[in-house]
Amino acid sequence: MIPNPTQFKRDVAREVHNTTQRKNLKHVTGLIRERRNAAFAAIEDGEGLREIGKAIKQESLSRLPELLEQLESNLTRKGIQVHWAETTDQANQIVLEICRRRGITQVIKGKSMVSEEMELNPFLAGHGIEAIEADLGEFIVQLAEKPPSHIIAPAIHLNKEQIAELFEEKLGEPYTVNIEEMTAMARRVLRGKFQSAGMGVTGVNFAIADTGTIALVENEGNGRMVTSVPPVHVALMGLEKVIAHIADLPPLIRLLCRSATGQSISTYFNWISYPRRPEEKDGPEEVHLVILDNGRSTIYADAELRETLDCIRCGACLNICPVYSRIGGYSYSSIYMGPIGKILTPQMAGLETAGHLTGASTLCGACVEVCPVKIPIPNLLLRLRQEANQPTAAGKEIVKGAGSKRSSGEAMVWAGWKVLHSRPAAYLALTRLAGLAGGLLPQRVGPLKQWSKFRKPPRPAKRTLHQLLKERPHS
Amino acid sequence: MHSSNPSTYPAKPEQVYFFGTCLVDTIYPEAGLAAVELMEREGVQVIYPMAQTCCGQPPFNSGYWEEGRVVAAAQMALFPKPIPVVVPSGSCAAMMHGHYPHLFQDGRDDEQAAQAREFAARVFEWSDFMLNVLAVRLQDQGPPVKVTYHPSCHLLREMGVREAPVRLLEQLGQVTYVPLPEAEECCGFGGTFSVKHSDISWAMVEDKRRTVAESGAEVLVSMDCGCLMQIGGAMAKAGQNTRVIPLPQFLRQRTMEGANP
Ligand code: SF4
């Protein structure tokens, strides 16, 4: 999925009028927000917990190279095979090679945003390997032949009637909106797949360096099945997921579950430490961890932008974002959508490709209030807008595509603006004139045309504040 | 943030500076005049440097920091005395209080960076200043009316001012404050966002318009004229006749002798 400014405009123009989707999103994001707020209200010091979460992530990132090495050596010692991938292509190849070596033609998957980043399913399909999503939301969007529209709730844009229609059409099941029955339908399809799949693929919530443990939270039990039934388990993670100590885990889990779904702890919590040991009756014979870079080390290199990598993918910022709920996840044409998508994708894909996403924000800051690791998303958006628009010498880019959004037209507008607003005499003359000209300003072109579509245009006051204060008798 | 730490509020000063903002200057001058007069009524001398223009936020938000910096530096130079700078806008106050230090840091000019930090620390938003520094007590002179308040995002989240405007409204005996449903959701203004992303902006303000109607208020007030231009403009076009007015102007009208709302 490649973001594109023209397509973004088109998709947004359509989706803001998609009343069903807007209703679905408002309803479900509203519910999750209520639960999230209740979960934080129920603990003594939610704000303090967020501070702790932030500190843990900052500390882990400050020691990232060392922690990744420690993680690798501890996992390797325990028989888990670690692979490094700089690009998504390399990551896909790693998975493919394991499939080939073991003659695997069927893969079952738990939720993994990194696998979406890799576009693993279509890649495997191209090599004759079927990948089935076992998470219910992912299963639904897979049936619809779509990627997830939300990082935690992949099918959040659909209501149960729409899902029932999808099941009827794709699974040949009788139409029902009974959630239990619908879940049972999905289970029936998936049960057979768990038995026949040669590989289970999952994401990783946290990887603990000092113990060599992969931690995975989930609510449906599919993660447990995916990591224990097939003979091979492959876990995929972005390199920012490593934390130093096992003691760092509880606060992060408390934050993640509360922020994502309003739970104090997820229904299932998987610790993956070893492949099956001789005395054990179940579990995979092989466990692999693929650690993906895909632009993350470039983000890492800048102290301010590095905060992007604090993200624990809880989705809270999507649920509160007034833009996300109006345009839906697909309008972004980006694996990561909403506030986190607006800072992450432009850095991973480059500003020339995805820089436009940084502009699609009022900088309202609602996301900052809920982010469990307090990422200053509006400030990072401002920084990225600057990177995109300032002239940048080749080879000096901090962010991929720096300077690529600079247009001579806009640069001229701001240059003119600067002259006007740094010369009081010019400013005074012009603002007076605007007051006199009043309604004569052009309304059929430029910004005022956009403004007047659904808003009455503002009318410059006859006398400016400068004039009013100057003319006051007693001043 | 001043409001999160009351110990940073100064004692009531004899003099303050007023930074009116370009939007108030050109579109809502009556709100600026009201803000000045209400401070003067509390016995404070208000200085309005005539060479002031704009805080620099428009280019800063658009990624043109150098242009923003030049204009911001020109403003700072106009407010040299160590007295509070009061701003009748959450957004412009946040630019000066929260973003100036950042804008001038990065080692380009240490003296200017230090100046920016010193300046930023004495920037106050008007409603916060009226309530928490001047400790104003308003006497309502107007007839009964139902009023709701739209908290602008930057006042709320960047300046951390959640209560002050409502507390001021509540001082008015004949005013019934009715809460705005989903009050803390953005109205969709966002400066250039309102024209660059007018589709999203429309979708946001439509919901805001609906919640204003739901509140049952006859009057909508806010501390940010950008939001009022957005919400008021959308209401006017749609024929929704809630009265939309900047808070200082509303308070001034209510507290004048023989006030008529
Ligand atoms: S940016 Fe913060 S709120 Fe958004 S998904 Fe990441 S951790 Fe959650």
XYZ file of C-alpha atoms and ligand atoms in Angstrom:
744
model
C 0.000 0.000 0.000
C 1.564 3.267 -1.111
C 0.143 6.582 0.069
C -0.481 9.186 -2.600
C -1.669 12.778 -2.148
C -4.125 12.816 -5.044
C -5.696 9.568 -4.025
C -5.844 10.759 -0.420
C -7.892 13.807 -1.459
C -10.189 11.636 -3.522
C -10.693 9.017 -0.841
C -11.272 11.606 1.855
C -13.810 13.483 -0.271
C -15.744 10.232 -0.645
C -15.394 8.813 2.850
C -16.519 11.930 4.738
C -19.887 11.276 3.112
C -19.868 7.573 3.968
C -22.424 7.920 6.727
C -22.556 4.212 7.566
C -18.826 4.071 8.129
C -18.798 7.297 10.103
C -21.569 5.956 12.298
C -19.770 2.626 12.828
C -16.510 4.343 13.686
C -18.052 6.875 16.008
C -19.928 4.143 17.826
C -17.082 1.686 18.318
C -14.287 4.182 18.937
C -16.616 5.840 21.448
C -17.136 2.539 23.275
C -13.434 1.743 23.404
C -12.667 5.261 24.621
C -15.178 4.931 27.437
C -13.645 1.629 28.481
C -10.151 3.025 28.216
C -11.029 6.005 30.377
C -12.753 3.803 32.947
C -9.741 1.479 33.082
C -7.412 4.388 33.751
C -9.791 5.958 36.272
C -9.848 2.668 38.168
C -6.138 2.694 38.961
C -4.469 4.894 41.465
C -2.047 6.835 39.346
C -2.745 6.474 35.653
C -0.708 9.539 34.842
C 2.238 8.179 36.815
C 1.924 4.872 34.992
C 2.173 6.693 31.662
C 5.314 8.418 32.921
C 6.781 5.049 33.842
C 5.873 3.630 30.430
C 7.534 6.542 28.699
C 10.672 6.212 30.825
C 10.955 2.477 30.115
C 10.650 2.984 26.378
C 13.125 5.854 26.367
C 15.615 3.872 28.416
C 15.228 0.779 26.219
C 15.680 2.809 23.064
C 18.746 4.543 24.429
C 20.344 1.102 24.733
C 18.787 -0.363 21.600
C 21.830 -1.867 19.824
C 23.094 -3.491 23.004
C 19.640 -4.833 23.951
C 19.067 -6.319 20.522
C 22.367 -8.178 20.777
C 21.499 -9.412 24.236
C 18.092 -10.529 23.017
C 19.627 -12.417 20.135
C 22.174 -14.209 22.270
C 19.630 -15.192 24.937
C 17.108 -16.442 22.399
C 19.741 -18.336 20.461
C 20.965 -19.998 23.630
C 17.422 -21.225 24.216
C 17.082 -22.604 20.720
C 15.046 -19.788 19.139
C 16.472 -18.791 15.777
C 16.920 -15.068 15.239
C 16.917 -13.462 11.772
C 17.648 -9.866 10.832
C 15.879 -8.129 7.971
C 16.746 -4.657 6.817
C 13.880 -4.498 4.353
C 10.435 -6.055 4.090
C 11.659 -7.991 1.036
C 14.345 -9.605 3.129
C 11.839 -10.427 5.852
C 9.514 -12.049 3.328
C 12.392 -14.097 1.914
C 13.272 -15.345 5.386
C 9.719 -16.593 5.938
C 9.609 -18.117 2.449
C 12.858 -19.990 2.954
C 11.598 -21.554 6.153
C 8.409 -22.603 4.332
C 10.421 -24.102 1.486
C 12.808 -25.971 3.715
C 9.910 -27.588 5.573
C 7.647 -27.997 2.556
C 4.984 -25.774 4.098
C 2.047 -24.713 1.919
C -0.304 -23.441 4.596
C 0.326 -20.756 7.187
C -1.967 -19.632 9.977
C -1.550 -16.169 11.426
C -2.188 -14.253 14.589
C -2.449 -10.461 14.464
C 0.718 -8.800 13.269
C 1.050 -5.269 11.930
C 4.622 -6.042 10.867
C 3.264 -8.774 8.585
C 0.976 -6.121 7.080
C 4.006 -3.884 6.622
C 5.665 -6.784 4.755
C 2.484 -7.525 2.780
C 3.301 -11.085 3.692
C -0.002 -12.680 2.666
C 0.082 -11.623 -0.998
C 3.796 -12.405 -1.101
C 3.243 -15.949 0.136
C 0.243 -16.376 -2.162
C 2.532 -15.502 -5.065
C 4.640 -18.481 -4.064
C 1.749 -20.867 -3.767
C 1.485 -20.640 0.021
C -1.871 -19.940 1.611
C -1.918 -17.669 4.683
C -5.065 -17.596 6.799
C -5.800 -14.971 9.433
C -6.942 -16.472 12.739
C -7.747 -13.253 14.616
C -11.475 -12.659 14.122
C -11.118 -9.073 12.947
C -8.270 -9.987 10.623
C -10.292 -12.977 9.375
C -13.151 -10.622 8.469
C -10.995 -8.151 6.546
C -9.225 -11.017 4.825
C -12.590 -12.298 3.605
C -13.270 -8.782 2.331
C -9.864 -8.893 0.613
C -8.756 -5.794 2.472
C -5.989 -4.881 4.923
C -6.944 -3.876 8.477
C -8.544 -0.431 8.830
C -7.395 -0.059 12.452
C -4.279 -1.422 14.130
C -6.155 -3.108 16.996
C -9.657 -3.588 15.581
C -9.052 -4.501 11.938
C -12.731 -4.565 10.915
C -13.861 -1.592 13.009
C -15.353 0.126 9.960
C -17.908 -2.645 9.449
C -21.077 -3.143 11.485
C -22.472 -6.580 12.235
C -24.965 -6.480 9.379
C -22.157 -5.825 6.929
C -20.132 -8.679 8.425
C -23.135 -10.998 8.245
C -23.495 -10.200 4.551
C -19.815 -10.899 4.040
C -20.065 -14.280 5.774
C -23.117 -15.123 3.728
C -21.359 -14.241 0.496
C -17.889 -15.631 1.161
C -18.535 -18.543 3.484
C -21.942 -19.533 2.170
C -23.330 -19.353 5.692
C -26.924 -18.361 6.433
C -27.350 -14.662 7.238
C -27.304 -13.963 10.954
C -26.337 -11.005 13.105
C -26.010 -13.116 16.224
C -22.423 -12.495 17.285
C -21.973 -15.882 18.933
C -23.185 -17.670 15.836
C -20.940 -15.566 13.643
C -17.940 -16.293 15.834
C -18.797 -20.010 15.654
C -18.832 -19.799 11.853
C -15.334 -18.357 11.825
C -14.195 -20.965 14.333
C -15.441 -23.791 12.123
C -13.417 -22.510 9.187
C -10.330 -21.916 11.286
C -10.336 -25.143 13.283
C -9.351 -27.258 10.301
C -6.715 -24.737 9.293
C -4.972 -24.921 12.654
C -4.534 -28.660 12.175
C -3.291 -28.479 8.597
C -1.060 -25.379 8.801
C 2.669 -26.048 8.769
C 3.546 -22.676 10.241
C 2.096 -20.198 12.684
C 3.012 -16.520 12.221
C 2.479 -13.888 14.913
C 3.588 -10.425 15.859
C 5.394 -9.521 19.067
C 4.240 -7.066 21.702
C 7.482 -6.971 23.648
C 10.747 -8.858 23.444
C 12.595 -9.079 26.731
C 16.352 -8.950 26.377
C 17.554 -10.181 29.764
C 15.428 -13.326 29.834
C 15.144 -13.967 26.121
C 11.334 -13.984 26.087
C 8.764 -13.009 23.486
C 5.559 -11.599 24.984
C 2.278 -11.661 23.108
C -1.124 -10.460 24.333
C -4.438 -11.409 22.728
C -8.067 -11.993 23.572
C -9.306 -14.852 21.467
C -6.910 -17.697 22.129
C -5.929 -17.783 18.483
C -2.484 -16.537 19.408
C -2.046 -19.446 21.792
C -3.118 -21.860 19.041
C -0.941 -20.234 16.376
C 2.109 -20.364 18.624
C 1.588 -23.916 19.853
C -0.223 -26.103 17.313
C 1.736 -25.809 14.038
C 5.230 -27.369 14.040
C 6.890 -24.038 13.235
C 6.295 -20.639 14.850
C 7.634 -17.476 13.248
C 7.336 -14.253 15.258
C 7.784 -10.951 13.443
C 8.839 -7.756 15.171
C 10.021 -4.241 14.467
C 13.372 -3.649 16.094
C 11.919 -1.104 18.554
C 10.008 -3.770 20.467
C 12.897 -4.876 22.645
C 12.901 -3.966 26.349
C 15.694 -4.540 28.832
C 14.220 -6.361 31.807
C 11.383 -8.631 32.661
C 10.484 -6.089 35.358
C 9.766 -3.568 32.596
C 6.992 -5.740 31.278
C 4.178 -5.368 33.863
C 3.814 -1.570 33.552
C 3.885 -1.793 29.767
C 1.285 -4.567 29.724
C -0.918 -2.619 32.111
C -0.668 0.379 29.800
C -1.136 -1.556 26.587
C -4.232 -3.481 27.632
C -5.904 -0.497 29.237
C -5.165 1.757 26.276
C -6.100 -0.737 23.585
C -9.332 -2.219 24.903
C -9.864 -0.907 28.411
C -8.936 -4.258 29.940
C -6.706 -4.509 32.970
C -5.109 -7.544 31.358
C -5.816 -9.358 28.118
C -7.607 -12.707 28.192
C -4.519 -14.521 26.963
C -0.938 -13.693 27.688
C 1.661 -15.760 25.851
C 5.263 -16.081 26.946
C 7.391 -17.666 24.302
C 10.714 -18.865 25.644
C 11.705 -22.090 23.901
C 10.805 -24.382 21.072
C 9.259 -27.650 22.288
C 11.583 -29.393 24.707
C 12.018 -33.172 24.780
C 9.878 -33.623 27.880
C 7.030 -31.480 26.493
C 3.972 -32.841 24.726
C 3.155 -29.846 22.579
C 4.582 -26.655 21.180
C 6.406 -25.933 17.936
C 9.556 -27.816 16.990
C 11.078 -24.642 15.616
C 10.667 -21.061 16.790
C 12.004 -18.136 14.757
C 12.143 -14.434 15.453
C 12.467 -12.061 12.503
C 13.642 -8.584 13.520
C 12.730 -5.982 10.931
C 14.268 -2.580 10.392
C 12.387 -1.112 7.400
C 13.446 2.470 8.036
C 13.371 2.314 11.826
C 17.092 2.843 12.278
C 16.851 6.082 10.292
C 14.090 7.265 12.629
C 16.243 6.138 15.527
C 19.135 8.335 14.451
C 17.315 11.594 15.269
C 16.833 12.252 18.985
C 13.498 14.045 18.551
C 11.989 11.784 15.909
C 13.109 8.733 17.876
C 10.055 9.195 20.080
C 8.078 7.739 17.174
C 9.595 4.384 18.154
C 8.152 4.564 21.677
C 4.824 3.460 20.203
C 3.406 0.235 21.630
C 0.661 0.016 18.967
C -2.292 0.320 21.315
C -4.526 2.200 18.889
C -5.751 4.698 21.504
C -4.705 7.617 19.338
C -6.856 6.319 16.482
C -9.879 6.001 18.722
C -9.715 9.601 19.851
C -8.639 11.178 16.573
C -11.350 13.442 15.118
C -9.864 12.997 11.657
C -9.620 9.195 11.769
C -13.248 8.785 12.796
C -14.380 11.039 9.927
C -12.332 9.495 7.105
C -11.745 5.887 8.211
C -8.569 3.847 8.115
C -8.466 3.143 4.382
C -8.313 6.780 3.307
C -4.715 6.944 4.500
C -3.605 4.207 2.038
C -1.095 3.366 4.703
C -0.523 0.284 6.848
C -0.440 2.541 9.887
C -3.277 5.015 9.988
C -4.523 7.753 12.287
C -2.128 9.855 14.377
C 0.587 7.209 14.669
C 0.334 6.559 10.926
C 0.796 10.253 10.205
C 4.155 10.326 11.953
C 5.360 6.790 11.210
C 4.502 6.282 7.546
C 6.030 9.539 6.255
C 9.298 8.560 7.939
C 9.250 4.963 6.706
C 7.977 5.575 3.185
C 9.583 9.006 2.787
C 8.124 12.500 2.751
C 7.855 12.621 -1.026
C 5.421 9.705 -0.857
C 3.621 10.227 2.412
C 4.499 13.778 3.494
C 0.950 14.890 2.698
C -0.319 12.848 5.652
C 1.441 15.209 8.071
C -0.818 18.027 6.853
C -4.072 16.196 7.497
C -4.206 17.252 11.133
C -5.559 20.256 13.013
C -2.843 19.643 15.640
C -5.641 19.317 18.190
C -3.481 17.141 20.436
C -6.246 14.792 21.592
C -3.907 11.861 20.870
C -1.253 13.142 23.261
C -3.695 12.966 26.148
C -4.299 9.255 25.688
C -1.004 7.950 24.337
C 0.295 5.534 26.997
C 3.879 6.507 26.228
C 3.142 10.202 25.737
C 4.425 10.614 22.205
C 4.155 14.338 21.349
C 2.482 13.595 18.026
C 1.577 17.218 17.076
C 5.146 18.352 17.720
C 6.477 15.534 15.567
C 3.984 16.493 12.850
C 5.289 20.063 12.996
C 8.850 18.814 12.766
C 8.017 16.600 9.783
C 6.182 19.436 8.035
C 9.321 21.489 8.440
C 11.511 18.659 7.140
C 9.216 18.277 4.135
C 9.185 21.959 3.232
C 12.600 23.319 4.015
C 15.235 23.377 1.301
C 17.538 20.424 1.941
C 20.871 19.716 0.307
C 21.164 16.281 -1.309
C 22.787 13.804 1.037
C 21.882 15.914 4.088
C 18.390 14.548 4.627
C 17.530 13.474 8.158
C 14.176 12.178 6.983
C 13.812 10.399 3.656
C 12.435 12.829 1.102
C 13.293 15.956 3.119
C 12.583 19.119 1.130
C 10.499 17.238 -1.416
C 7.252 19.011 -0.550
C 8.627 22.506 -0.997
C 6.801 24.285 -3.765
C 7.921 27.625 -5.129
C 4.324 28.856 -4.980
C 3.870 28.192 -1.287
C 7.390 29.379 -0.492
C 6.524 32.686 -2.166
C 3.315 33.046 -0.204
C 5.138 32.647 3.101
C 7.999 34.869 2.001
C 5.451 37.595 1.242
C 3.672 36.911 4.488
C 6.940 37.331 6.355
C 7.670 40.703 4.776
C 4.185 41.969 5.528
C 4.205 40.813 9.150
C 7.680 42.003 10.001
C 7.052 45.544 8.708
C 4.472 47.191 10.928
C 3.834 50.074 8.524
C 3.003 47.689 5.697
C 0.863 45.547 7.988
C -1.059 48.550 9.288
C -1.684 49.895 5.814
C -2.891 46.580 4.469
C -5.123 45.658 7.399
C -6.760 49.091 7.225
C -7.349 48.630 3.552
C -8.858 45.197 4.112
C -11.262 46.756 6.599
C -12.293 49.388 4.091
C -12.535 46.902 1.228
C -14.551 44.583 3.494
C -16.718 42.337 1.406
C -14.846 43.117 -1.775
C -12.290 40.367 -1.219
C -12.322 37.741 -3.952
C -14.561 34.871 -2.933
C -14.577 32.737 -6.010
C -10.920 31.814 -6.041
C -8.198 30.613 -3.705
C -8.616 29.965 0.001
C -11.856 31.926 0.281
C -13.502 29.686 -2.271
C -12.614 26.631 -0.190
C -13.710 28.455 2.925
C -17.051 29.565 1.502
C -18.126 26.084 0.449
C -19.893 25.532 3.746
C -19.012 28.542 5.857
C -19.956 32.175 5.630
C -16.752 34.060 4.883
C -15.394 36.236 7.681
C -15.740 39.947 7.084
C -12.786 42.148 7.947
C -13.836 44.649 10.611
C -14.262 48.243 9.489
C -11.693 49.360 12.049
C -8.876 47.152 13.295
C -7.981 46.761 16.956
C -4.917 48.888 16.284
C -7.225 51.682 15.123
C -9.751 51.236 17.925
C -7.085 51.440 20.604
C -5.305 54.362 18.993
C -8.492 56.363 18.721
C -9.672 55.772 22.283
C -10.070 59.124 24.024
C -8.513 58.027 27.328
C -5.509 56.099 26.074
C 1.989 25.385 31.614
C 0.954 27.982 34.166
C -2.309 26.448 35.194
C -0.884 23.076 36.128
C 1.350 24.846 38.605
C -0.393 27.765 40.327
C 2.853 28.833 41.974
C 3.946 30.232 38.625
C 1.149 32.817 38.672
C 2.592 36.228 39.462
C 1.067 38.641 41.944
C -1.366 41.119 40.422
C 0.799 43.471 38.340
C 0.343 47.203 37.794
C 1.055 46.931 34.119
C 0.613 44.263 31.462
C 1.306 44.010 27.775
C -1.491 42.973 25.454
C -0.790 40.956 22.324
C -4.026 41.179 20.362
C -3.341 38.553 17.633
C -3.850 39.202 13.919
C -7.249 37.550 13.825
C -8.649 39.671 16.644
C -7.019 42.729 15.134
C -8.619 42.346 11.733
C -11.820 40.336 12.221
C -12.772 40.520 15.908
C -11.385 43.874 17.154
C -14.326 44.314 19.552
C -13.186 41.201 21.406
C -9.711 42.680 21.760
C -11.072 45.993 22.960
C -13.277 44.211 25.502
C -10.331 42.165 26.759
C -8.300 45.334 27.263
C -11.114 47.236 28.969
C -11.927 44.402 31.354
C -8.303 44.303 32.479
C -8.244 48.074 32.879
C -11.388 47.868 34.986
C -9.360 45.728 37.389
C -6.943 48.619 37.767
C -4.246 47.305 35.485
C -2.533 49.504 32.953
C -2.538 47.816 29.555
C 0.226 48.492 27.053
C -0.506 47.684 23.424
C 2.610 48.055 21.274
C 1.322 49.408 17.975
C 3.949 47.621 15.879
C 2.638 44.149 16.746
C 1.328 41.922 13.960
C 1.086 38.127 14.270
C 2.641 35.465 16.497
C 4.026 33.567 13.504
C 1.943 30.461 13.887
C 0.610 30.197 10.299
C 3.997 29.598 8.619
C 5.286 27.643 11.624
C 2.387 25.192 11.341
C 2.947 24.926 7.613
C 6.590 23.912 7.916
C 8.044 27.358 7.137
C 9.839 27.893 10.419
C 12.328 30.475 9.212
C 9.523 32.828 8.141
C 7.773 32.214 11.449
C 10.983 32.904 13.327
C 11.565 36.285 11.692
C 8.074 37.481 12.590
C 8.217 35.948 16.071
C 11.525 37.724 16.758
C 9.997 41.021 15.672
C 7.133 40.517 18.148
C 9.351 39.565 21.084
C 11.341 42.748 20.611
C 8.182 44.780 21.253
C 7.613 43.349 24.735
C 10.908 43.976 26.569
C 9.732 44.824 30.111
C 9.515 41.946 32.595
C 5.717 42.154 32.873
C 3.054 39.660 31.767
C 2.057 39.430 28.111
C -1.665 38.667 27.935
C -3.091 37.057 24.792
C -6.821 36.684 24.039
C -6.387 33.369 22.216
C -5.442 29.894 23.411
C -3.766 29.093 20.145
C -1.585 32.188 19.812
C -0.744 32.045 23.525
C 0.333 28.414 23.045
C 2.507 29.423 20.112
C 4.268 32.068 22.198
C 4.306 30.217 25.491
C 4.917 26.684 24.257
C 6.573 26.873 20.844
C 8.781 29.980 20.889
C 11.470 28.343 23.042
C 11.579 25.406 20.645
C 11.533 27.637 17.580
C 14.552 29.604 18.767
C 16.559 26.789 20.287
C 18.792 24.472 18.213
C 21.879 26.548 18.884
C 21.543 29.145 16.174
C 21.555 32.159 18.466
C 21.931 31.505 22.157
C 20.997 35.020 23.200
C 17.768 34.920 21.238
C 16.978 31.464 22.587
C 17.379 32.713 26.145
C 15.223 35.721 25.304
C 12.549 33.394 23.905
C 12.490 31.346 27.089
C 12.241 34.449 29.265
C 9.497 35.881 27.070
C 7.544 32.618 26.828
C 7.419 32.268 30.604
C 5.451 35.515 30.970
C 2.872 34.794 28.262
C -0.627 34.219 29.669
C -3.911 33.459 28.055
C -6.521 36.084 28.850
C -9.236 34.058 30.654
C -6.626 32.293 32.781
C -5.052 35.632 33.614
C -8.374 37.305 34.457
C -9.367 34.530 36.836
C -6.109 33.411 38.372
C -3.977 36.540 38.397
C -6.444 39.420 38.478
C -8.977 37.393 40.510
C -11.799 39.216 38.782
C -15.341 39.190 40.261
C -17.904 39.870 37.569
C -21.288 41.506 38.232
C -23.884 40.392 35.743
C -26.153 43.149 34.425
C -27.882 41.223 31.668
C -31.128 39.247 31.336
C -31.251 35.452 31.777
C -29.579 33.489 29.001
C -28.256 29.986 28.349
C -24.630 29.907 27.290
C -22.318 27.120 26.183
C -18.559 27.127 25.803
C -16.336 25.547 23.156
C -12.913 24.798 24.649
C -10.385 25.308 21.891
C -7.803 22.533 21.596
C -4.724 24.638 22.151
C -6.144 26.441 25.174
C -7.175 23.119 26.634
C -4.226 20.925 25.814
C -1.267 23.180 25.150
C -2.016 25.913 27.707
C -3.694 23.468 30.076
C -6.558 25.926 30.721
C -9.628 23.785 31.318
C -11.648 25.653 33.894
C -11.080 29.392 33.679
C -13.583 30.344 30.941
C -16.360 28.334 32.587
C -15.539 29.759 36.024
C -15.849 33.261 34.548
C -19.222 32.433 32.991
C -20.405 31.004 36.279
C -19.735 34.320 37.988
C -22.566 35.775 35.942
C -25.732 35.424 38.016
C -28.216 35.450 35.167
C -26.240 33.177 32.884
C -27.005 29.476 32.870
C -23.948 27.618 31.693
C -24.953 24.534 29.712
C -22.194 22.059 28.875
C -21.461 21.325 25.256
C -21.716 17.613 24.395
C -18.384 16.206 23.195
C -16.982 19.613 24.049
C -13.334 18.624 23.886
C -13.493 17.425 20.308
C -11.826 19.707 17.785
C -14.090 21.952 15.657
C -11.987 21.306 12.550
C -10.536 24.783 12.110
C -6.796 24.150 12.360
C -5.727 27.307 10.486
C -4.719 26.445 6.921
C -6.178 22.975 7.527
C -9.631 24.544 7.196
C -8.997 25.297 3.520
C -6.358 22.711 2.613
C -8.486 19.888 3.996
C -11.884 21.463 3.710
C -13.678 18.111 3.377
C -12.442 16.863 6.733
C -12.923 20.292 8.246
C -16.539 20.228 7.061
C -17.170 16.799 8.580
C -15.805 17.990 11.904
C -17.664 21.282 12.105
C -20.945 19.628 11.143
C -20.734 17.521 14.272
C -19.767 20.560 16.335
C -22.754 22.455 14.976
C -25.017 19.581 15.949
C -23.711 19.447 19.504
C -24.193 23.196 19.899
C -27.823 22.728 18.869
C -28.162 19.788 21.266
C -26.836 21.855 24.157
C -29.870 24.119 23.903
C -27.687 27.180 24.346
C -28.668 30.557 22.898
C -25.078 31.759 22.928
C -21.785 30.031 22.105
C -18.580 31.513 23.454
C -14.936 30.533 23.030
C -11.502 31.962 23.648
C -10.295 31.270 20.115
C -11.635 33.379 17.295
C -10.460 30.845 14.715
C -12.873 28.304 16.161
C -15.647 30.889 16.272
C -15.029 31.832 12.665
C -15.272 28.145 11.781
C -18.306 27.209 13.887
C -20.065 30.541 13.439
C -19.399 30.522 9.699
C -20.844 27.042 9.324
C -23.879 27.955 11.425
C -24.557 31.110 9.481
C -24.392 29.265 6.188
C -26.742 26.585 7.514
C -29.147 29.106 9.030
C -28.560 28.002 12.620
C -29.094 31.089 14.724
C -27.173 30.485 17.938
C -25.305 33.672 18.758
C -21.534 33.206 18.465
C -19.286 35.620 20.324
C -15.750 35.738 21.763
C -15.746 35.346 25.543
C -14.163 38.729 26.427
C -16.727 40.543 24.321
C -19.565 38.592 25.921
C -18.295 39.268 29.433
C -17.859 42.953 28.645
C -21.400 43.232 27.319
C -22.890 41.412 30.292
C -21.137 43.534 32.859
C -21.756 46.994 31.454
C -24.416 49.187 33.059
C -27.749 48.571 31.381
C -26.386 45.549 29.563
C -28.415 43.985 26.830
C -26.944 40.598 25.938
S 1.168 6.483 19.242
Fe 0.657 6.125 21.386
S -1.596 6.002 21.362
Fe -0.948 5.758 19.228
S -0.778 3.547 18.936
Fe 1.257 4.269 19.548
S 1.312 4.020 21.751
Fe -0.826 3.888 21.177
